[in-house]
Coordinates of C-alpha atoms and ligand atoms in Angstrom, one line a residue:
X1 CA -80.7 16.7 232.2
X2 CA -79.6 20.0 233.2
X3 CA -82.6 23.2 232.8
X4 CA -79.9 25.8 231.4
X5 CA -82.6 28.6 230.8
X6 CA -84.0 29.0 234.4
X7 CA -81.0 27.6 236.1
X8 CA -79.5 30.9 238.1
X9 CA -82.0 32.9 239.7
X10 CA -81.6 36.5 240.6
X11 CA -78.2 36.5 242.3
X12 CA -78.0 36.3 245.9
X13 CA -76.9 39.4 247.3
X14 CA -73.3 38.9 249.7
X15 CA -73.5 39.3 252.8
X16 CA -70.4 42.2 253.1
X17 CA -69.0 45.5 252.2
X18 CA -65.4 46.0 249.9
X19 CA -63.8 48.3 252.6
X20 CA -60.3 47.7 251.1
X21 CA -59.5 48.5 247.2
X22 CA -56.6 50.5 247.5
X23 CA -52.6 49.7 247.4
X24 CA -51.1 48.2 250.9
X25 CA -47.9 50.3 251.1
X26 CA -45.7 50.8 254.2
X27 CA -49.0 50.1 256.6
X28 CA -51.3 52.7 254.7
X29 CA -53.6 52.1 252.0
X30 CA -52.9 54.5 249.0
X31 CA -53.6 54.6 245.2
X32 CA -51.7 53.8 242.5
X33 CA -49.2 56.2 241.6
X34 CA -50.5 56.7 238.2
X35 CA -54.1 56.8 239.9
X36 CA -55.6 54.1 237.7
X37 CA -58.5 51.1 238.7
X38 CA -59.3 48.4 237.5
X39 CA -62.8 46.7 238.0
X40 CA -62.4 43.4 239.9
X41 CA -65.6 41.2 238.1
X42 CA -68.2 38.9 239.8
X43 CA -68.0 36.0 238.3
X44 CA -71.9 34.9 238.8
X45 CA -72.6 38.0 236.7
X46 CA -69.5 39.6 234.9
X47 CA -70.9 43.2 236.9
X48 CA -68.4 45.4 238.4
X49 CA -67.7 44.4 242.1
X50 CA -65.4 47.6 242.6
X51 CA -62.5 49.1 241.0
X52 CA -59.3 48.9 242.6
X53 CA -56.0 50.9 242.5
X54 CA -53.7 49.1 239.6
X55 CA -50.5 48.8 241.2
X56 CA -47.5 49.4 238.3
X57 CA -43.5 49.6 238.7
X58 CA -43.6 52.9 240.4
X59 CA -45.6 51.3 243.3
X60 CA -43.6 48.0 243.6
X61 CA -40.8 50.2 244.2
X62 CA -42.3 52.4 246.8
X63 CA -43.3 49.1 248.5
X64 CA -39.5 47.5 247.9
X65 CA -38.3 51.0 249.4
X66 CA -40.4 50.1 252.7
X67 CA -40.4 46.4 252.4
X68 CA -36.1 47.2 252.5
X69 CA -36.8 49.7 255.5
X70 CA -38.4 47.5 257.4
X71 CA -36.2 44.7 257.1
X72 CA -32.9 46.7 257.2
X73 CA -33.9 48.9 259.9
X74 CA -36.3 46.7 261.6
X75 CA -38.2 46.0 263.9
X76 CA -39.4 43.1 262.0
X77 CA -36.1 40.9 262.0
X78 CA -35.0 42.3 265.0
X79 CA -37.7 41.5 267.5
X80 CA -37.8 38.5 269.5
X81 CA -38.7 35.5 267.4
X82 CA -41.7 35.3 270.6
X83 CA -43.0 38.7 269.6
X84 CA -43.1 37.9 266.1
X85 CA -45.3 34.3 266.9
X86 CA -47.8 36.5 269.0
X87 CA -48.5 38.6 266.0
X88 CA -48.9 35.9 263.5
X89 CA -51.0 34.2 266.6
X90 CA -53.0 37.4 266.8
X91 CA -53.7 37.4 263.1
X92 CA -55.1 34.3 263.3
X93 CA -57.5 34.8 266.0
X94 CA -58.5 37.9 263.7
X95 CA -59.2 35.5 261.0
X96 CA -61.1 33.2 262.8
X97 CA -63.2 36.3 264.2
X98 CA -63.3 37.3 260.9
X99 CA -64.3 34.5 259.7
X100 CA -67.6 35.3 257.7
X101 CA -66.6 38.5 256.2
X102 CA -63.1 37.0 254.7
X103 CA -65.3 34.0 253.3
X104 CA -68.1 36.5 251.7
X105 CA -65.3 38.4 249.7
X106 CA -63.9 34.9 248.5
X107 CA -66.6 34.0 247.3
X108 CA -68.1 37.2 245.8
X109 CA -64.5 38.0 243.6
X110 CA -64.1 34.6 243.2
X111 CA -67.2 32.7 242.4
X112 CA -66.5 29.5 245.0
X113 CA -69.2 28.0 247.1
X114 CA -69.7 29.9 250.1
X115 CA -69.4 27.3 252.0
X116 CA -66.7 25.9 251.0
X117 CA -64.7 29.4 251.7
X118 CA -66.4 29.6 255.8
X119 CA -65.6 26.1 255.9
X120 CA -62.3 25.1 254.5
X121 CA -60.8 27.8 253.2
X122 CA -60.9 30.6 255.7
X123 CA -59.7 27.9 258.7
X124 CA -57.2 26.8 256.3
X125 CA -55.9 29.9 256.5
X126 CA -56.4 30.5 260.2
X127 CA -54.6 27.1 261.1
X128 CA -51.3 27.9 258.4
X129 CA -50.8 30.7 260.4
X130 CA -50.8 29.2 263.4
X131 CA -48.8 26.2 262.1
X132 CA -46.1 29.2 261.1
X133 CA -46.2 31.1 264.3
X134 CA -45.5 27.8 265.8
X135 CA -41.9 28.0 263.8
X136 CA -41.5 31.2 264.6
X137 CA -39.2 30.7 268.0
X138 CA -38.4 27.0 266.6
X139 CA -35.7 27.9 263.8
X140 CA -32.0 27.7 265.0
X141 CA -29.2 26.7 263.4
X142 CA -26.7 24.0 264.4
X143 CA -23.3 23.2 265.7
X144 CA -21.2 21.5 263.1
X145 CA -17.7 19.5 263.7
X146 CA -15.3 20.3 261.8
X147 CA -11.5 19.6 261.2
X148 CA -9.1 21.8 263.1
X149 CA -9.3 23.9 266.2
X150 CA -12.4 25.7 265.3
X151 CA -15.7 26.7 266.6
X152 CA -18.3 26.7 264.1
X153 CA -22.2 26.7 263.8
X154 CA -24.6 27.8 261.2
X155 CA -27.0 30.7 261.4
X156 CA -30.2 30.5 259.7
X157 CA -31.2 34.1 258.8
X158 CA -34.2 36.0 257.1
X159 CA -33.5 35.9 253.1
X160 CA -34.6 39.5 253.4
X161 CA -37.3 40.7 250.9
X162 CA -39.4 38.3 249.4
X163 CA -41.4 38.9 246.6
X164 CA -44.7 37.1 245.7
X165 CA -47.2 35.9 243.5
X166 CA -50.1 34.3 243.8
X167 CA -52.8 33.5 241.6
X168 CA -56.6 33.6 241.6
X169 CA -58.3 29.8 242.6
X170 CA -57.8 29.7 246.1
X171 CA -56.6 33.4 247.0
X172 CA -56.7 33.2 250.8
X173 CA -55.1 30.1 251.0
X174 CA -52.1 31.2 248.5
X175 CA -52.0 34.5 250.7
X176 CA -50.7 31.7 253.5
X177 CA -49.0 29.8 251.7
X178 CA -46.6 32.6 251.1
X179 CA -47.2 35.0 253.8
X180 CA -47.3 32.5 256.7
X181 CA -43.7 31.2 256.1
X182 CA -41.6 34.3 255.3
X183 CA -43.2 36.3 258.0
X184 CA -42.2 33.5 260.9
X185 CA -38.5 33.4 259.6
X186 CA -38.3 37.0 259.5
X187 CA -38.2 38.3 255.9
X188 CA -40.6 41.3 254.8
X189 CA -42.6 41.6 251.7
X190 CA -44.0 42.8 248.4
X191 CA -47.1 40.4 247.2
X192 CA -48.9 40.8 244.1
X193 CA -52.6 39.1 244.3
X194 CA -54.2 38.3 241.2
X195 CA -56.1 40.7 239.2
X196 CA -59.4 38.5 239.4
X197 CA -58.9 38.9 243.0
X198 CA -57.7 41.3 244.9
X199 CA -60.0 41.9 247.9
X200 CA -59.4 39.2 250.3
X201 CA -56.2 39.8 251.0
X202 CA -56.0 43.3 251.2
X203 CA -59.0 42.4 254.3
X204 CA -56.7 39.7 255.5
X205 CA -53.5 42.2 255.0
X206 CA -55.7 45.4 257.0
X207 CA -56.3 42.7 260.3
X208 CA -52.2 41.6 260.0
X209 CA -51.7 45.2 260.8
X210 CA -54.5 45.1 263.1
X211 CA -52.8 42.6 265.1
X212 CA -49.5 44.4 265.5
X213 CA -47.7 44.0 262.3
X214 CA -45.1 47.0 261.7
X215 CA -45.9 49.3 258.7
X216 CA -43.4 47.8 255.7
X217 CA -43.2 44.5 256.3
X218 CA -46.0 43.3 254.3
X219 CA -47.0 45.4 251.4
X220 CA -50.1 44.5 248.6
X221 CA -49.9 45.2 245.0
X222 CA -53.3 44.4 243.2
X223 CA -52.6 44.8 239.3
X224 CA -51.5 42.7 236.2
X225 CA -48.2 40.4 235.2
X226 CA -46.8 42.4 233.0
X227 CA -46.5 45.4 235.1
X228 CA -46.7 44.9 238.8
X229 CA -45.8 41.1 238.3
X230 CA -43.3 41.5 236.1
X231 CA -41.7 44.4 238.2
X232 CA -41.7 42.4 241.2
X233 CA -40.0 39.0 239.3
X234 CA -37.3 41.5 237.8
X235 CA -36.8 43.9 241.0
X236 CA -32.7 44.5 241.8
X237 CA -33.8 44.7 245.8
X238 CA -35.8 41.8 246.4
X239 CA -33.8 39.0 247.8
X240 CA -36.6 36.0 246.9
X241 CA -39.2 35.1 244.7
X242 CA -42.0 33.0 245.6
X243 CA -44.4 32.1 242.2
X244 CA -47.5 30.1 241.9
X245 CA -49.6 30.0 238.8
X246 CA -48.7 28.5 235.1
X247 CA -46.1 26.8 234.0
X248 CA -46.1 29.5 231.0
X249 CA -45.8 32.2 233.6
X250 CA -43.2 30.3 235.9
X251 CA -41.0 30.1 232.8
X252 CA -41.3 34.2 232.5
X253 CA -40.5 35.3 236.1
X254 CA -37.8 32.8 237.0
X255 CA -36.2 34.0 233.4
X256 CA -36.9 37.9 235.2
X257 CA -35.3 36.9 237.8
X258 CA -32.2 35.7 236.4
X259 CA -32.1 38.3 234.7
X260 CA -31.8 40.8 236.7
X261 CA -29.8 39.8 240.2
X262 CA -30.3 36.1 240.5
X263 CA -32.9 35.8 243.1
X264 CA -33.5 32.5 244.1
X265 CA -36.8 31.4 243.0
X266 CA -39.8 28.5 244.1
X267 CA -42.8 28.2 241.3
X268 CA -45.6 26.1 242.1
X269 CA -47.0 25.7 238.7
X270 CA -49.6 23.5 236.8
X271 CA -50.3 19.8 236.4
X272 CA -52.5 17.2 234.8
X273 CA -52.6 14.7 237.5
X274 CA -53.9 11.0 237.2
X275 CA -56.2 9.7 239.1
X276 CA -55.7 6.0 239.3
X277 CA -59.0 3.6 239.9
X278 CA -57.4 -0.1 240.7
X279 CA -59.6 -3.4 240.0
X280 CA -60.0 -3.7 243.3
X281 CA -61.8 -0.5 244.1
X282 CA -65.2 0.2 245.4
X283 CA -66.8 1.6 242.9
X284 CA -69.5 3.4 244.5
X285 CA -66.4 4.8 247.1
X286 CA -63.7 5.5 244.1
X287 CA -66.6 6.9 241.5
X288 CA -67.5 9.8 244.4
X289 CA -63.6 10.5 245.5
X290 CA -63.1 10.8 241.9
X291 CA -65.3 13.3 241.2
X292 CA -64.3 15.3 244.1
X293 CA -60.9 14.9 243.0
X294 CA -61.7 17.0 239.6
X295 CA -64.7 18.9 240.2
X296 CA -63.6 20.7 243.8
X297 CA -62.8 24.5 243.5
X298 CA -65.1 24.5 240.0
X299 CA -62.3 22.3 239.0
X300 CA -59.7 25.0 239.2
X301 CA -57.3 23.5 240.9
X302 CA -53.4 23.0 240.1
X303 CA -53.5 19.4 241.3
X304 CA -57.2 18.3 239.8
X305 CA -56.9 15.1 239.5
X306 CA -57.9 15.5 235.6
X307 CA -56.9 12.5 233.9
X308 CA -58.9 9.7 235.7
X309 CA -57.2 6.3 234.5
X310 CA -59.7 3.6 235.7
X311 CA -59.0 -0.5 235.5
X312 CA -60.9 -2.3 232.4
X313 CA -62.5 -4.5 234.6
X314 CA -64.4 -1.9 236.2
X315 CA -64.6 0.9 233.7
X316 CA -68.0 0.2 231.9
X317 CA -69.9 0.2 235.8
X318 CA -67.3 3.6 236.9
X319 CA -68.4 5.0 233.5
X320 CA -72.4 4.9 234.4
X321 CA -71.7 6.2 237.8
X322 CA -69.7 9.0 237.3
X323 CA -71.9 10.5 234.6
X324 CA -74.9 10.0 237.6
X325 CA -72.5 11.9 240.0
X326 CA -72.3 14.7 237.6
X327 CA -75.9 14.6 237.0
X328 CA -76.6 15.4 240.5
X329 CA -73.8 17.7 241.0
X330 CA -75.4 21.2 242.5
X331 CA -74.2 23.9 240.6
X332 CA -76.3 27.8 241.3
X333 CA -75.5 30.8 243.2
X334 CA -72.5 30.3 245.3
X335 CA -73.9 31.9 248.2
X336 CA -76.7 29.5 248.1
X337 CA -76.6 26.6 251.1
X338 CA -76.0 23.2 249.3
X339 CA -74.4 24.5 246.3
X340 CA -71.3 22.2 245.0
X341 CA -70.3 24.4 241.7
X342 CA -70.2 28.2 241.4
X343 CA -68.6 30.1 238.2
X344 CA -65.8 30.1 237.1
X345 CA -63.6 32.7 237.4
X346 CA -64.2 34.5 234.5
X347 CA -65.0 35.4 231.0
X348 CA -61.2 34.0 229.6
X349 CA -61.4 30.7 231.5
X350 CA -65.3 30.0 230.6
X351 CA -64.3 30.3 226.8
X352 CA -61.2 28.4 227.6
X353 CA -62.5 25.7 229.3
X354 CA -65.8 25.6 226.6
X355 CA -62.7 25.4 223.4
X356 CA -61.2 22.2 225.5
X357 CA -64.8 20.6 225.4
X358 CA -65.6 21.2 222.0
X359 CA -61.8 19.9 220.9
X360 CA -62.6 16.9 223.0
X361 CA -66.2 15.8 220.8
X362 CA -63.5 16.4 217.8
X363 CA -61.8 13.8 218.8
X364 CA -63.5 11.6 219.5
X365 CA -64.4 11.1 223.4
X366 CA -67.3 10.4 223.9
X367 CA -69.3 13.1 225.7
X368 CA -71.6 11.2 228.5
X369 CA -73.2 14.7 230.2
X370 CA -72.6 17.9 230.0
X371 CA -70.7 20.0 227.8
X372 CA -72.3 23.4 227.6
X373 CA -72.8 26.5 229.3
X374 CA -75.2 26.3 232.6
X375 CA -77.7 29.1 232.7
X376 CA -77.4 31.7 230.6
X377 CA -75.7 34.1 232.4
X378 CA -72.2 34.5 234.3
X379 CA -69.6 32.1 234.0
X380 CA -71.3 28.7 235.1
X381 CA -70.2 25.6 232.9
X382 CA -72.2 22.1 233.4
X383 CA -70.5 19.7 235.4
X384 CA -69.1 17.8 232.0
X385 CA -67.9 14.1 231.8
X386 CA -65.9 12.4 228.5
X387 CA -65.4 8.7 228.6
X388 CA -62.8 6.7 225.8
X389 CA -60.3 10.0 226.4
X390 CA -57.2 8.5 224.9
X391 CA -54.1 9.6 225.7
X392 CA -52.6 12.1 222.9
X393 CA -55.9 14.2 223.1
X394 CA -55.6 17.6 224.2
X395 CA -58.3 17.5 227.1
X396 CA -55.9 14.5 228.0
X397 CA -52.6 16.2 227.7
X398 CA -53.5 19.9 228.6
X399 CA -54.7 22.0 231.9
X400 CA -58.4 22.9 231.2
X401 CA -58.7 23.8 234.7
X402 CA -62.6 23.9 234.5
X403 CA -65.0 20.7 235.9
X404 CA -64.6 18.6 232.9
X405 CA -63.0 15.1 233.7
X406 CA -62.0 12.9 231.3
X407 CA -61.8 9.2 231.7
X408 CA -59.0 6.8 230.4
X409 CA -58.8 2.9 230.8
X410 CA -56.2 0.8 231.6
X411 CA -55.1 -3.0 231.5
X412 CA -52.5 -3.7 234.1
X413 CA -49.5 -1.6 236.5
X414 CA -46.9 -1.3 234.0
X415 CA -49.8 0.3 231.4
X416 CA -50.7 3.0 233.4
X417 CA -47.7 3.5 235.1
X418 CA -45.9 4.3 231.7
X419 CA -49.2 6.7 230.8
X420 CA -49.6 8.6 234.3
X421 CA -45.9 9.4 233.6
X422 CA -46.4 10.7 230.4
X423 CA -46.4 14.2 230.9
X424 CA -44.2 17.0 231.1
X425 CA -46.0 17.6 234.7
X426 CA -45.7 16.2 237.9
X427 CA -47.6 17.6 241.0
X428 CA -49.9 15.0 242.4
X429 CA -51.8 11.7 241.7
X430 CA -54.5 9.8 243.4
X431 CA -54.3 6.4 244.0
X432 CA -57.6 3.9 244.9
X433 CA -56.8 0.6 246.0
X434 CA -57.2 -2.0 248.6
X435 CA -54.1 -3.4 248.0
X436 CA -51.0 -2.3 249.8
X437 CA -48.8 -3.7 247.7
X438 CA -50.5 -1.9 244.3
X439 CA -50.2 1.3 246.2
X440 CA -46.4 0.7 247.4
X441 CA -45.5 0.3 243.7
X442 CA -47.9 3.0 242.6
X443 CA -46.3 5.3 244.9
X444 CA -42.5 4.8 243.8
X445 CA -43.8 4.7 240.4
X446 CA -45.1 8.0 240.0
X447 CA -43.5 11.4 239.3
X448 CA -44.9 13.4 241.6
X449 CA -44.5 15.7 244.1
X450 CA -47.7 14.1 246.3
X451 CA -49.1 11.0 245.8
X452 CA -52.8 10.8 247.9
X453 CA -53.6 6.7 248.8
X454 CA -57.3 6.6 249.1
X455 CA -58.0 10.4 249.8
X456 CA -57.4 13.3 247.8
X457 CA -56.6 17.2 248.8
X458 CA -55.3 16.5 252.1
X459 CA -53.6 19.6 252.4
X460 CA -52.5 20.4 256.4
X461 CA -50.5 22.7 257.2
X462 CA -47.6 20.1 258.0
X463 CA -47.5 18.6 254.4
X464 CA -45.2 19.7 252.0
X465 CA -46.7 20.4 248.2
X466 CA -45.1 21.4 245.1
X467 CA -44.0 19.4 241.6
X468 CA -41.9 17.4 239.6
X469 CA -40.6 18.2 236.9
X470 CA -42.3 21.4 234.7
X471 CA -44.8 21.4 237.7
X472 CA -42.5 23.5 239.6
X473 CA -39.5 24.0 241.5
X474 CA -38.9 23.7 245.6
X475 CA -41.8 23.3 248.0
X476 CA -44.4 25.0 250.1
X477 CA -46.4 24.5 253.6
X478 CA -44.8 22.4 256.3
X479 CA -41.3 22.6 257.5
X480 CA -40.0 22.8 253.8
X481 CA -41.4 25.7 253.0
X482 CA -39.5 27.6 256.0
X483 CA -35.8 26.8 253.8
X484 CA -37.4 29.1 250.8
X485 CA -37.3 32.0 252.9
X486 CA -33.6 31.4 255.0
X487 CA -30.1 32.3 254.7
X488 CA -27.9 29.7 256.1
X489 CA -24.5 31.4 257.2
X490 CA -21.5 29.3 258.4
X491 CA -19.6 31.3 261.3
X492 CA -16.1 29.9 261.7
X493 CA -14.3 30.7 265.2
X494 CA -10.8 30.1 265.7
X495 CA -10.3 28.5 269.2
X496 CA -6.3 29.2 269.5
X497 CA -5.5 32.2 271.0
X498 CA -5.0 35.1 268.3
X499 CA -1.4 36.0 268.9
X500 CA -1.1 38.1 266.1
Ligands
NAD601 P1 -51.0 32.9 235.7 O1 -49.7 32.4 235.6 O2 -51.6 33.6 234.5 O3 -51.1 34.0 236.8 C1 -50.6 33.8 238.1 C2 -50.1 35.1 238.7 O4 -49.0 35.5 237.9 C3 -51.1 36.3 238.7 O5 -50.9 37.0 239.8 C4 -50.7 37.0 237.4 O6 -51.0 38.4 237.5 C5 -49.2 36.9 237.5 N1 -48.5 37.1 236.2 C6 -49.0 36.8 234.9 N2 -48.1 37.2 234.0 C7 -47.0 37.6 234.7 C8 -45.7 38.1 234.3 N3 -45.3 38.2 233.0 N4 -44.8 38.4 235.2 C9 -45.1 38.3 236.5 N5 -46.3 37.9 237.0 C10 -47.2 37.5 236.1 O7 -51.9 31.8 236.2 P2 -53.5 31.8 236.4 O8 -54.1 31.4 235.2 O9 -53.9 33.0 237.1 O10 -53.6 30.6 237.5 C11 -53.9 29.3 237.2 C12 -52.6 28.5 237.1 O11 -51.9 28.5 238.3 C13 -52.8 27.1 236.7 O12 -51.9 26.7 235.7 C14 -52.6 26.3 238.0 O13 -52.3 25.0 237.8 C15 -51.6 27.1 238.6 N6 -51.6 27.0 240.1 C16 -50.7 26.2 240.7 C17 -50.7 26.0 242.1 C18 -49.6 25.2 242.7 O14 -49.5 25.2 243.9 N7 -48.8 24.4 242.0 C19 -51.7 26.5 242.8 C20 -52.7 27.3 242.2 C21 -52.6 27.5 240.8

């Protein structure tokens, strides 16, 4: 049982400073033109971190004006793809150097173990960019036959300005996801962080420039969706459009942006993705990969494998040991060693995430732990586990995006097949099996955009990620993500002799 009074002592204080809290604009920090803050929130505490400028339409177009200097009028574009790769290269060593500070703001705006951020996190972001500098001097376009006397061969060129938004779970990474890929084809930019938190990449954004990036070509508006978002989504002089966060939201900005001049758009959105335990699994093995699949990031995570669909044969024994897992599961001060579960993010999501719980005792799952508050302060929710979810509940059918799993059973392929279809989303399932064959037809089965065989949250550099269906629309990371961010122009040369 969990001790909610005394469970969160006196919080830990983090080990770093908020240097940054001001608008990234043509290489200098500056406030908002209106001059107004917001306070970014600690979400093991709901006290003021720092406030921070609140960036609005008059600063996304300052930034667009340098963002559009910088690519029109270089250098950015015009340098050597080499020099470019040596700056993206020198950002990462900064990062790695870095290392402890980046992973102490993480955590502090956003809640997540420490040790998850020094870990995973901050070398995720390190290794993206040098996956990405890698690309740099790698993109070329080709020679292509074609009928006639004629010379021609595609060009693959910078977009030009891409606009970008990222959201709150996993801000570092996000910051790479996007960042990483339009910088090694060329393109400059104008990135909106989330307002939960804005102070990890305006540290990661101060050592870019540190390592030789020109003033202009990467710009950092901290502020809200309806301003600074929405001014980005519906700018006339940004060329692309790069979304992640919900489905709800992605519906809004790519509607901006066809409103206004047709930007081309990617969205990496939400999901509700199954998690499927065969009747051949190891329970002990699936029971722990499951848990992890949900419960990582606090459970705030797009791909959360949050409808676990588990075999009747071994439900009854997966039911017991999952409920034991979550029992044990050590949630506290982030920036305590051995911790497992922060906060989450903040006040919204908490209440959120406690409504999902209460509608799923309404109707009637059956609550095996969990399913409060932990502690009584801050935004810490016990790790919570339903069994006998069926499929037209909410907490089955909806994002709760909190550490609340919910546990289905199935009879045979074909049942849960048809179910782990059933949704309007599509960005991932987990798969536990010994069986090759059940995971072949598994695989081609599902709706997805990545379907993880006996791991989950594999995500290198080198894999592609993004959704089906209203999960979201192109992909990120890997070599994929570099054809968001080009141009591809056809040059046709006529080899005859002009005699006119
Ligand atoms: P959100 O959509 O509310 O916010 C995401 C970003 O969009 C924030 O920067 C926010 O300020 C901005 N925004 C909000 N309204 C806007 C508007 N009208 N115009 C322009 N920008 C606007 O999402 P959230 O709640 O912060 O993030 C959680 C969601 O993100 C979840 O649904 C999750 O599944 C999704 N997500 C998806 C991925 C993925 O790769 N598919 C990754 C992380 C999170």
């Amino acid at each position: 049982k969990f001790s909610t009074a005394a469970a969160i002592e006196e919080p830990i204080k983090p080990p770093v400073k908020v240097e940054h809290t001001q608008l990234l604009i043509d290489g200098k920090f500056v406030d908002a033109a209106t001059g107004k803050t917001f306070p970014t929130l600690d979400p093991r505490t709901g006290d003021v971190i720092s406030h921070v400028a609140e960036g609005d339409h008059e600063d996304v177009d300052r930034a667009v004006a340098a963002a559009r200097k910088a690519f029109d009028h270089g250098p950015w574009p015009k340098m050597t793809a080499y020099e470019r790769q040596r700056i993206l290269l020198r950002a990462a060593d900064l990062f790695e150097k870095h290392n402890d500070e980046l992973a102490a703001l993480e955590t502090w705006d956003n809640g997540k173990p420490y040790e998850q951020s020094a870990q995973i996190e901050i070398p995720m972001l390190v290794r993206l960019f040098r996956y990405y500098a890698g690309w740099a001097d790698k993109i070329h376009g080709l020679t292509v036959p074609a009928d006639g006397p004629y010379h021609v061969q595609t060009l693959h060129e910078p977009i030009g300005v891409a606009g970008q938004i990222i959201p709150w779970n996993f801000p570092l990474v996000m910051f790479a996801w996007k960042v990483g890929p339009a910088l090694a084809c060329g393109n400059t930019i104008v990135l909106k962080t989330a307002e939960q938190t804005p102070l990890s990449a305006l540290y990661a954004s101060k050592l870019l420039h540190e390592a030789g990036l020109p003033p202009g070509v990467l710009n950092v508006i901290s502020g809200f969706g309806p301003t600074a978002g929405a001014a980005i989504a519906s700018h006339m002089d940004i060329d692309k459009l790069a979304f992640t966060g919900s489905t709800e939201t992605g519906k809004v900005v790519l509607e901006l942006a066809a409103r206004s001049n047709l930007k081309p758009v990617t969205l990496e959105l939400g999901g509700k993705s199954p998690f499927i335990v065969c009747e051949d699994a190891d329970v002990d093995e699936a029971v722990e990969l499951a848990h992890f699949a949900l419960f990582f990031n606090q459970g705030q995570c797009c791909c959360a494998g949050s409808r676990t669909f588990v075999h009747e044969r071994v439900y009854d024994e997966f039911i017991e040991k999952a409920k034991a897992r979550a029992l044990k599961r050590a949630v506290g001060d982030p920036f305590k060693g051995g911790i497992e579960q922060g906060p989450q993010i903040d006040s919204e999501q908490f209440q959120k995430i406690l409504k999902y719980i209460r509608s799923g005792v309404e109707s009637g799952a059956t609550l095996e732990t969990g399913g409060d508050r932990f502690g009584n302060s801050g935004f810490y929710i016990q790790p919570t586990v339903f069994s006998n979810v069926k499929d037209d509940m909410l907490i089955a059918k909806e994002e709760i995006f909190g550490p609340v799993q919910t546990i289905l059973k199935f009879k045979d392929l074909d049942d849960v097949i048809q179910r782990a279809n059933n949704t309007h989303y599509g960005l991932a399932a987990g798969v536990f099996t010994k069986n090759i064959n059940t995971a072949n037809t598994l695989t081609r089965a599902l709706r997805v955009g990545t379907v993880w065989i006996n791991c989950f949250d594999t995500f290198d550099a080198a894999i592609p990620f993004g959704g089906y269906k209203m999960s979201g629309q192109g992909r990120e990371k890997g070599e994929y993500s570099l054809k968001n961010y080009l141009q591809v122009k056809a040059v046709v040369t006529s080899l005859k002799n002009p005699a006119w």
